[in-house]
Amino acid sequence: MAGANSLGEVAQNLATLNNTIQQELADLTIGAIPGYTDINAGWTLQSGYLVFFMQAGFAMLCAGAVRAKNAKNIILLNLLDACLGSMCWYITGFAFAFGDPTAADDGTYAWYSPFIGHRFFAMNQLPRTSYVTWFFQFTFAATGATIVSGAVAERCRFESYLLYEMMLVSLVYPVVAHWVWSPFGWLSAGRNTATVSGSYLLFSGSGVYDFAGDGPVHMVGGFASLAGAWILGPRLGRFDAAGNPIDMPGHNASLNLLGVFVLWFGWYGFNPGSTNAIVGSAVGYSKISAAIAVNTTVAAAAACLSTLFLTMAINYFTSGVIVWDLIIAGNGALGGLVAITGPCAFVQTWAAIIIGLFAGGVYIIASRVNLNLLKIDDPLDAIAVHAGCAVWGMIAGAAFADLGMVEDYYGASPYGEDTTREYGFIMGGGGKLLGAHLVYIICIAAWVLGIMGPYFFILKRLGIFRVSPEVETAGLDASYHGGHAYPHEVTGKGQAYKNEAFDKEENGLTAAKVQMQIDMALGKLKEELTHPSDKSE
């Protein structure tokens, strides 16, 4: 009997221990552990550091894609995207994007707007717990602003670019971010249920599934690039008298591809980091982030391959020459990264590959339409990569969104137990999600073009948008930035020649030395002829 009692006690103790372990695991799963907020903050901050490092990628990408006489100018623009952008984000940007009310003691909310935020200007009264969000979202705003620098490169006045930067980061980007990412935004799929109710809780019954910023970052930057490049006009010599494009390659393909790799690396903060947490989900934010990282990788790879082979085939059938184009392949990879940015958390891996494959074709078509039909000169193909592939990404998200993955992130449908979240029409869902995404695309295009188009036009009418033909011909580096980026200037066709002043100085010294040696030799010869040496005696 004593043995039986002992066994019973052991079994009871084991059961108690098992329950304790299960509870601890459950607590770990839902994030109820000491310091889990700090863990999530650390994850988000480190992701933000990666996104900020994308500025270096854009700088290298742009520098390699322009002619050497404009390299310092384009890199400085990228630097100011971060510096001036942070000031604009501090003053109004964050407030317009995320200046939402907080719950009062009775659970009610003060006035809120589904269109724009209205508090925390200059971070006034912003809780320190929100500083993580401030920083992470700033890196996104700066990234969106940087996109335009490539589209207006080599002919935009420095001052006008600063004015553009202020408008985009202070107002244009934040409003779109509020629409889709604020819990009070009219297009948000995660709208705060304490503020609205009934059939209008989510737009089109679904809201917009834009996980990491196809809209606020890439469509905003891409459509602003479209307005800027079109109103600014093409570079001198980009088209002949008949309107046919003339090739105007950048000066350094190596820098360009380095930029692609740095951007790709930064995208692992951009997409997986947009979970804003690594613990605290019943499903597990780590699992969601891992799936996003995989989708980001395969979409970029598939887009790069499809772009490379499609371009090779087009060149072969049109000219009979096989060309494996490095620059086009790099842009294709970026197009795949852009396309997967919106749906990265909601599609299966096989769907991410399809999205990437088609992104390559979308990029090629958009690039050729811009250049050959619309006669828009975009040195970095920013319009095709960012606007074109972002639009495709949002449409693809509405087609391939997986129900399980949608509910893993957003949770169950807010309309009751008998309903589900909307999901992709190819996956068996209805068309509501596609409708929401199409409205999203149209509204962003109207908002960005409606503001930036007139804004750029006013700058042009004031005569401060474009540099003079003389400055453009001489190069912006020599005209505005104290000289060329390299010790020896490089022409637009990549043939190096020495700086004129240095060339004269060097040649002058060399000629003098040679002449002196000749004079000395002639003097010795004359002396020998006049006064023969006594050695012969």
XYZ file of C-alpha atoms in Angstrom:
537
model
C 0.000 0.000 0.000
C 2.839 2.340 0.870
C 4.385 1.679 -2.526
C 1.096 2.380 -4.247
C 0.710 5.656 -2.368
C 4.231 6.628 -3.337
C 3.531 5.893 -6.985
C 0.334 7.912 -6.793
C 2.168 10.874 -5.311
C 4.826 10.644 -8.005
C 2.163 10.564 -10.713
C 0.393 13.534 -9.150
C 3.642 15.462 -8.919
C 4.438 14.665 -12.536
C 0.991 15.829 -13.593
C 1.440 19.065 -11.646
C 4.871 19.585 -13.188
C 3.480 18.915 -16.654
C 0.719 21.471 -16.111
C 3.294 23.991 -14.939
C 5.468 23.380 -17.998
C 2.482 23.671 -20.332
C 1.481 26.932 -18.676
C 5.013 28.282 -19.022
C 5.037 27.300 -22.685
C 1.665 28.937 -23.173
C 2.919 32.076 -21.476
C 5.969 32.046 -23.720
C 3.753 31.627 -26.782
C 1.511 34.552 -25.975
C 4.406 36.702 -24.806
C 3.484 36.796 -21.105
C 7.104 36.664 -19.966
C 9.116 39.356 -18.212
C 10.743 41.697 -20.715
C 8.907 40.446 -23.813
C 8.184 44.068 -24.711
C 11.920 44.724 -24.736
C 12.488 41.676 -26.925
C 9.971 42.929 -29.470
C 11.401 46.434 -29.296
C 14.875 45.056 -29.920
C 13.631 43.084 -32.918
C 11.944 46.138 -34.400
C 14.924 48.410 -33.770
C 17.354 45.977 -35.392
C 15.016 45.655 -38.362
C 14.942 49.440 -38.574
C 18.739 49.520 -38.659
C 18.641 47.229 -41.698
C 16.055 49.412 -43.410
C 18.143 52.512 -42.712
C 21.164 50.776 -44.256
C 19.141 50.570 -47.472
C 20.043 54.249 -47.907
C 23.598 53.083 -48.609
C 22.216 50.640 -51.147
C 20.250 53.349 -52.914
C 23.338 55.596 -52.906
C 25.475 52.938 -54.594
C 22.701 51.955 -56.997
C 22.183 55.560 -58.076
C 25.881 56.413 -58.232
C 26.580 53.508 -60.551
C 23.615 54.294 -62.802
C 24.539 57.926 -63.511
C 27.511 59.346 -65.380
C 30.605 60.063 -63.306
C 30.195 63.817 -63.630
C 27.033 63.578 -61.494
C 28.075 60.957 -58.918
C 28.636 63.307 -55.968
C 25.321 65.025 -56.602
C 23.224 61.866 -56.514
C 24.986 60.537 -53.402
C 24.414 63.825 -51.595
C 20.719 63.644 -52.460
C 20.572 60.207 -50.856
C 22.318 61.516 -47.758
C 19.803 64.338 -47.458
C 16.905 61.915 -47.845
C 17.927 60.590 -44.441
C 18.913 63.894 -42.833
C 16.196 66.248 -44.043
C 13.713 63.384 -43.998
C 14.262 62.817 -40.279
C 13.544 66.492 -39.551
C 10.323 66.425 -41.576
C 9.262 63.164 -39.941
C 9.922 64.697 -36.525
C 7.871 67.851 -37.153
C 4.758 66.577 -38.967
C 5.354 63.227 -40.655
C 4.845 60.900 -37.718
C 1.889 62.934 -36.449
C 0.030 62.748 -39.751
C 0.745 59.018 -40.064
C 0.304 57.717 -36.512
C -0.974 60.625 -34.434
C -3.962 58.648 -33.216
C -5.936 59.008 -29.985
C -5.437 56.645 -27.081
C -8.155 55.039 -25.006
C -9.451 56.967 -22.007
C -10.093 55.334 -18.652
C -13.636 54.471 -19.695
C -12.423 52.748 -22.881
C -13.736 55.411 -25.244
C -11.640 57.265 -27.802
C -11.242 60.927 -28.499
C -11.820 62.321 -31.952
C -10.025 60.384 -34.655
C -9.781 60.628 -38.438
C -9.695 57.733 -40.891
C -7.790 60.004 -43.300
C -4.977 61.626 -41.297
C -3.416 61.675 -37.819
C -3.632 64.810 -35.691
C -1.350 64.637 -32.641
C 2.274 64.149 -31.541
C 3.612 66.978 -33.728
C 7.340 67.378 -33.024
C 6.885 64.313 -30.769
C 4.975 66.439 -28.273
C 3.441 64.145 -25.609
C 4.538 61.066 -27.539
C 5.007 58.216 -25.028
C 8.540 56.895 -24.931
C 7.144 53.442 -25.584
C 6.267 54.725 -29.080
C 9.809 55.817 -29.917
C 10.448 52.401 -31.451
C 7.551 52.925 -33.844
C 8.764 56.456 -34.598
C 12.209 55.243 -35.620
C 11.088 52.188 -37.569
C 8.512 54.135 -39.544
C 10.986 56.952 -40.206
C 13.256 54.521 -42.053
C 10.328 53.608 -44.302
C 9.503 57.243 -45.032
C 13.135 57.977 -45.928
C 13.214 54.952 -48.218
C 10.125 56.106 -50.092
C 11.594 59.569 -50.582
C 14.883 58.194 -51.928
C 13.150 56.482 -54.848
C 12.572 59.777 -56.661
C 16.250 60.778 -56.661
C 17.001 58.242 -59.390
C 14.157 59.324 -61.649
C 15.193 63.005 -61.696
C 18.944 62.360 -61.654
C 21.472 64.412 -63.644
C 19.254 67.430 -64.373
C 17.311 68.366 -61.219
C 18.349 71.434 -59.239
C 19.607 70.708 -55.761
C 17.286 73.219 -54.069
C 14.166 71.894 -55.769
C 14.965 68.361 -54.639
C 15.055 69.556 -51.041
C 11.636 71.158 -51.497
C 10.302 67.903 -52.947
C 11.717 65.932 -50.010
C 9.962 68.168 -47.517
C 6.589 67.767 -49.215
C 6.776 63.993 -49.570
C 7.960 63.128 -46.057
C 5.935 65.819 -44.284
C 2.571 65.138 -45.918
C 2.242 62.836 -48.926
C 3.759 59.654 -47.487
C 2.288 59.989 -43.956
C -1.298 60.252 -45.166
C -1.081 57.023 -47.175
C 0.630 55.299 -44.240
C -2.262 56.396 -42.015
C -4.848 54.981 -44.422
C -3.464 51.470 -44.340
C -1.366 51.060 -41.163
C -3.086 53.158 -38.521
C -5.671 51.249 -36.431
C -8.023 54.087 -37.379
C -7.189 54.223 -41.106
C -10.092 53.792 -43.504
C -8.293 51.067 -45.494
C -6.644 49.281 -42.579
C -7.251 45.541 -42.297
C -6.567 45.799 -38.571
C -8.945 48.640 -37.718
C -9.641 49.235 -34.049
C -12.964 47.524 -33.327
C -13.634 49.833 -30.378
C -14.185 52.782 -32.701
C -16.391 51.410 -35.475
C -18.962 48.699 -35.834
C -21.331 47.112 -38.297
C -20.796 46.281 -41.970
C -18.449 49.232 -42.444
C -15.860 47.958 -39.983
C -13.450 47.001 -42.775
C -13.414 48.572 -46.221
C -14.984 46.164 -48.724
C -15.293 43.692 -45.855
C -11.563 43.045 -45.922
C -9.465 46.172 -45.713
C -6.168 46.260 -47.589
C -3.498 43.608 -47.048
C -0.348 45.688 -47.529
C 2.021 44.184 -45.030
C 5.282 46.069 -45.579
C 4.519 49.016 -47.821
C 3.815 48.475 -51.509
C 1.524 51.487 -51.199
C 3.077 53.998 -48.775
C 6.659 53.360 -49.876
C 6.800 52.057 -53.431
C 3.659 53.392 -55.071
C 4.094 56.780 -53.410
C 7.749 56.926 -54.483
C 7.015 55.488 -57.919
C 4.123 57.797 -58.779
C 6.077 60.804 -57.468
C 8.924 59.689 -59.753
C 6.501 59.563 -62.666
C 5.325 63.119 -62.038
C 8.839 64.440 -61.474
C 10.520 62.796 -64.467
C 7.688 63.715 -66.844
C 7.520 67.392 -65.844
C 11.303 67.748 -65.597
C 11.829 66.335 -69.079
C 14.561 64.051 -70.431
C 18.288 64.595 -70.130
C 20.057 66.377 -72.971
C 20.856 63.868 -75.691
C 18.548 61.126 -74.391
C 16.432 61.168 -77.560
C 17.362 61.965 -81.151
C 15.466 64.353 -83.422
C 13.003 61.601 -84.340
C 12.284 60.794 -80.694
C 14.227 57.545 -80.644
C 16.041 56.839 -77.362
C 19.822 57.082 -77.324
C 21.674 54.839 -74.902
C 23.102 56.764 -71.942
C 24.645 54.164 -69.606
C 25.864 54.745 -66.098
C 29.567 54.855 -65.374
C 29.973 51.929 -62.960
C 28.053 48.663 -63.182
C 29.907 47.302 -60.144
C 28.575 50.059 -57.888
C 25.128 49.500 -59.314
C 25.098 45.804 -58.469
C 26.599 46.462 -55.041
C 23.587 48.687 -54.436
C 21.262 45.863 -55.464
C 22.817 43.464 -52.948
C 22.769 46.029 -50.132
C 19.107 46.763 -50.831
C 18.275 43.053 -50.946
C 19.992 42.604 -47.585
C 18.083 45.559 -46.137
C 14.817 44.079 -47.331
C 15.177 41.406 -44.639
C 14.525 44.195 -42.162
C 11.912 45.812 -44.362
C 9.637 42.780 -44.756
C 10.182 40.382 -41.803
C 10.694 43.316 -39.439
C 7.248 44.668 -40.236
C 5.767 42.145 -37.817
C 6.980 44.677 -35.200
C 7.361 41.748 -32.813
C 9.136 38.421 -32.551
C 7.216 37.027 -29.527
C 3.621 37.532 -28.458
C 1.488 35.722 -31.027
C -0.451 32.502 -30.527
C 0.894 31.355 -33.890
C 4.356 32.768 -33.290
C 5.713 35.932 -34.856
C 8.992 34.113 -35.416
C 7.219 31.661 -37.734
C 5.521 34.496 -39.591
C 8.817 36.370 -39.943
C 10.590 33.252 -41.201
C 7.924 32.666 -43.844
C 8.251 36.297 -44.921
C 12.040 35.957 -45.236
C 11.632 32.885 -47.441
C 9.025 34.588 -49.631
C 11.223 37.661 -49.963
C 14.167 35.534 -51.080
C 12.432 33.410 -53.696
C 10.450 36.315 -55.179
C 13.618 38.349 -55.740
C 15.461 35.369 -57.202
C 12.610 34.420 -59.534
C 12.225 37.998 -60.756
C 15.944 38.315 -61.438
C 15.964 35.113 -63.492
C 12.829 35.941 -65.463
C 14.110 39.431 -66.256
C 17.520 38.155 -67.337
C 16.180 35.464 -69.671
C 13.313 37.545 -71.065
C 15.688 40.380 -71.911
C 18.116 37.950 -73.522
C 15.316 36.472 -75.633
C 14.030 39.890 -76.690
C 17.519 41.013 -77.722
C 18.126 37.801 -79.630
C 14.877 37.905 -81.599
C 15.138 41.634 -82.362
C 18.856 41.935 -83.127
C 20.176 38.395 -83.382
C 22.624 39.043 -80.535
C 22.592 37.319 -77.152
C 23.158 39.792 -74.317
C 23.114 38.872 -70.626
C 22.346 42.303 -69.169
C 23.675 42.790 -65.631
C 21.893 46.089 -64.936
C 18.530 44.795 -66.131
C 18.920 41.622 -64.053
C 19.648 43.688 -60.944
C 16.599 45.855 -61.544
C 14.569 42.697 -62.015
C 15.610 41.464 -58.574
C 14.546 44.799 -57.097
C 11.232 44.520 -58.931
C 10.642 41.127 -57.335
C 11.439 42.538 -53.899
C 8.988 45.372 -54.470
C 6.253 43.050 -55.708
C 6.456 40.742 -52.689
C 6.584 43.595 -50.156
C 2.809 43.956 -49.849
C 1.706 40.287 -49.802
C 4.842 38.781 -48.210
C 3.054 37.618 -45.027
C -0.034 36.244 -46.736
C 1.102 34.020 -49.629
C 2.567 30.542 -49.825
C 6.119 30.087 -51.098
C 5.030 28.758 -54.490
C 2.851 31.841 -54.942
C 5.787 34.094 -54.031
C 7.791 32.476 -56.831
C 4.972 33.151 -59.304
C 4.728 36.742 -58.108
C 8.469 37.151 -58.680
C 8.428 35.549 -62.128
C 5.678 37.862 -63.338
C 7.327 40.865 -61.680
C 10.218 40.480 -64.122
C 7.854 40.781 -67.069
C 6.003 43.692 -65.488
C 9.280 45.540 -65.011
C 10.392 45.025 -68.618
C 7.038 46.122 -70.055
C 6.747 49.171 -67.801
C 10.317 50.232 -68.551
C 9.840 50.028 -72.308
C 6.493 51.806 -72.205
C 8.000 54.665 -70.201
C 10.965 55.094 -72.515
C 9.623 54.254 -75.973
C 5.981 55.338 -75.792
C 5.788 58.000 -73.090
C 9.325 59.327 -73.766
C 10.002 59.560 -70.037
C 13.681 59.536 -69.125
C 14.155 57.600 -65.887
C 17.881 56.872 -65.380
C 17.245 54.198 -62.738
C 13.923 52.816 -63.990
C 12.433 53.843 -60.641
C 8.948 54.175 -62.122
C 8.946 50.677 -63.582
C 10.585 49.013 -60.578
C 8.627 50.727 -57.822
C 5.284 51.888 -59.222
C 4.845 49.114 -61.795
C 5.910 46.193 -59.623
C 4.119 47.544 -56.533
C 0.833 47.692 -58.442
C 1.410 44.120 -59.592
C 2.241 43.074 -56.031
C -1.046 44.378 -54.652
C -3.056 42.699 -57.424
C -1.132 39.473 -56.865
C -1.821 39.687 -53.142
C -5.540 39.855 -53.857
C -5.161 36.765 -56.032
C -2.927 34.533 -53.889
C -3.634 35.546 -50.267
C -3.941 32.370 -48.198
C -6.771 32.284 -45.641
C -4.728 30.566 -42.951
C -1.825 32.987 -43.266
C -4.159 35.999 -43.263
C -5.840 34.861 -40.050
C -2.489 33.945 -38.484
C -1.557 37.604 -38.619
C -4.829 39.550 -38.461
C -6.786 37.071 -36.363
C -10.301 35.802 -36.948
C -12.895 37.764 -38.857
C -14.395 40.653 -36.855
C -17.827 39.834 -38.265
C -18.490 36.766 -36.147
C -17.665 33.091 -35.791
C -19.570 32.079 -38.919
C -17.406 34.255 -41.183
C -13.789 34.228 -42.316
C -11.343 36.863 -43.392
C -11.326 37.680 -47.098
C -8.601 35.930 -49.076
C -7.303 35.510 -52.633
C -9.731 34.845 -55.441
C -7.407 32.229 -56.959
C -7.320 30.495 -53.565
C -11.110 30.218 -53.462
C -11.982 33.569 -51.939
C -14.289 36.158 -53.412
C -13.528 39.406 -55.180
C -13.869 41.788 -52.239
C -10.149 41.827 -51.523
C -9.344 42.585 -55.157
C -11.863 45.424 -55.094
C -10.264 46.891 -51.984
C -6.796 46.682 -53.515
C -7.880 48.318 -56.779
C -9.442 51.204 -54.857
C -6.214 51.440 -52.863
C -4.094 51.701 -56.021
C -6.366 54.311 -57.603
C -6.514 56.433 -54.453
C -2.742 56.428 -54.019
C -2.210 57.387 -57.666
C -4.751 60.204 -57.373
C -3.318 61.453 -54.071
C 0.332 61.435 -55.153
C -0.133 62.710 -58.707
C -2.721 65.233 -57.558
C -0.262 66.811 -55.123
C 3.188 66.196 -56.565
C 2.196 66.913 -60.183
C 1.109 70.523 -59.523
C 3.944 70.908 -57.021
C 6.586 69.955 -59.589
C 4.843 72.096 -62.220
C 5.020 75.151 -59.944
C 8.730 74.543 -59.381
C 9.206 74.366 -63.138
C 7.253 77.581 -63.764
C 9.342 79.338 -61.128
C 12.460 78.274 -63.000
C 13.972 76.395 -60.072
C 13.300 72.785 -61.065
C 15.909 72.095 -63.755
C 19.527 73.126 -64.163
C 20.663 75.095 -67.203
C 21.914 73.260 -70.310
C 25.430 74.532 -69.573
C 25.394 73.094 -66.055
C 23.914 69.815 -67.248
C 26.597 69.486 -69.906
C 29.443 70.331 -67.529
C 28.058 68.034 -64.838
C 26.453 68.777 -61.499
C 29.538 67.771 -59.517
C 31.797 70.394 -61.078
C 29.029 72.999 -61.100
C 27.617 72.595 -57.589
C 29.785 70.317 -55.466
C 33.354 71.529 -55.785
C 34.654 69.083 -58.349
C 34.378 65.549 -59.579
C 33.852 62.442 -57.466
C 37.053 60.842 -58.785
C 40.663 62.106 -59.095
C 40.288 61.845 -62.845
C 37.033 62.766 -64.495
C 35.210 60.134 -66.520
C 33.184 60.860 -69.584
C 29.643 59.633 -70.088
C 30.861 56.766 -72.259
C 33.223 55.465 -69.618
C 36.506 56.596 -71.240
C 38.810 58.090 -68.615
C 40.780 61.233 -69.197
C 42.754 63.413 -66.813
C 41.523 66.596 -65.248
C 42.524 69.460 -67.524
C 44.438 71.468 -64.908
C 46.258 68.396 -63.620
C 46.965 67.313 -67.169
C 48.593 70.639 -68.027
C 50.672 70.687 -64.862
C 51.851 67.115 -65.238
C 52.662 67.480 -68.924
C 54.443 70.760 -68.270
C 56.712 69.231 -65.644
C 57.422 66.223 -67.814
C 58.264 68.328 -70.855
C 60.587 70.544 -68.822
C 62.484 67.556 -67.483
C 62.825 66.020 -70.926
C 63.954 69.312 -72.428
C 66.535 69.768 -69.664
C 67.940 66.295 -70.290
C 68.131 66.979 -74.021
C 69.913 70.293 -73.440
C 72.429 68.638 -71.128
C 73.141 65.894 -73.655
C 73.563 68.389 -76.491
C 75.869 70.504 -74.325
C 78.097 67.537 -73.574
C 78.183 66.546 -77.243
C 79.151 70.092 -78.306
C 81.916 70.165 -75.714
C 83.300 66.864 -76.951
C 83.334 68.091 -80.539
C 84.935 71.416 -79.637
C 87.471 70.062 -77.146
C 88.275 66.443 -77.916
C 89.163 64.309 -74.963
C 92.818 63.559 -74.186
C 91.970 59.881 -73.745
C 92.839 59.218 -77.372
C 96.434 60.186 -76.636
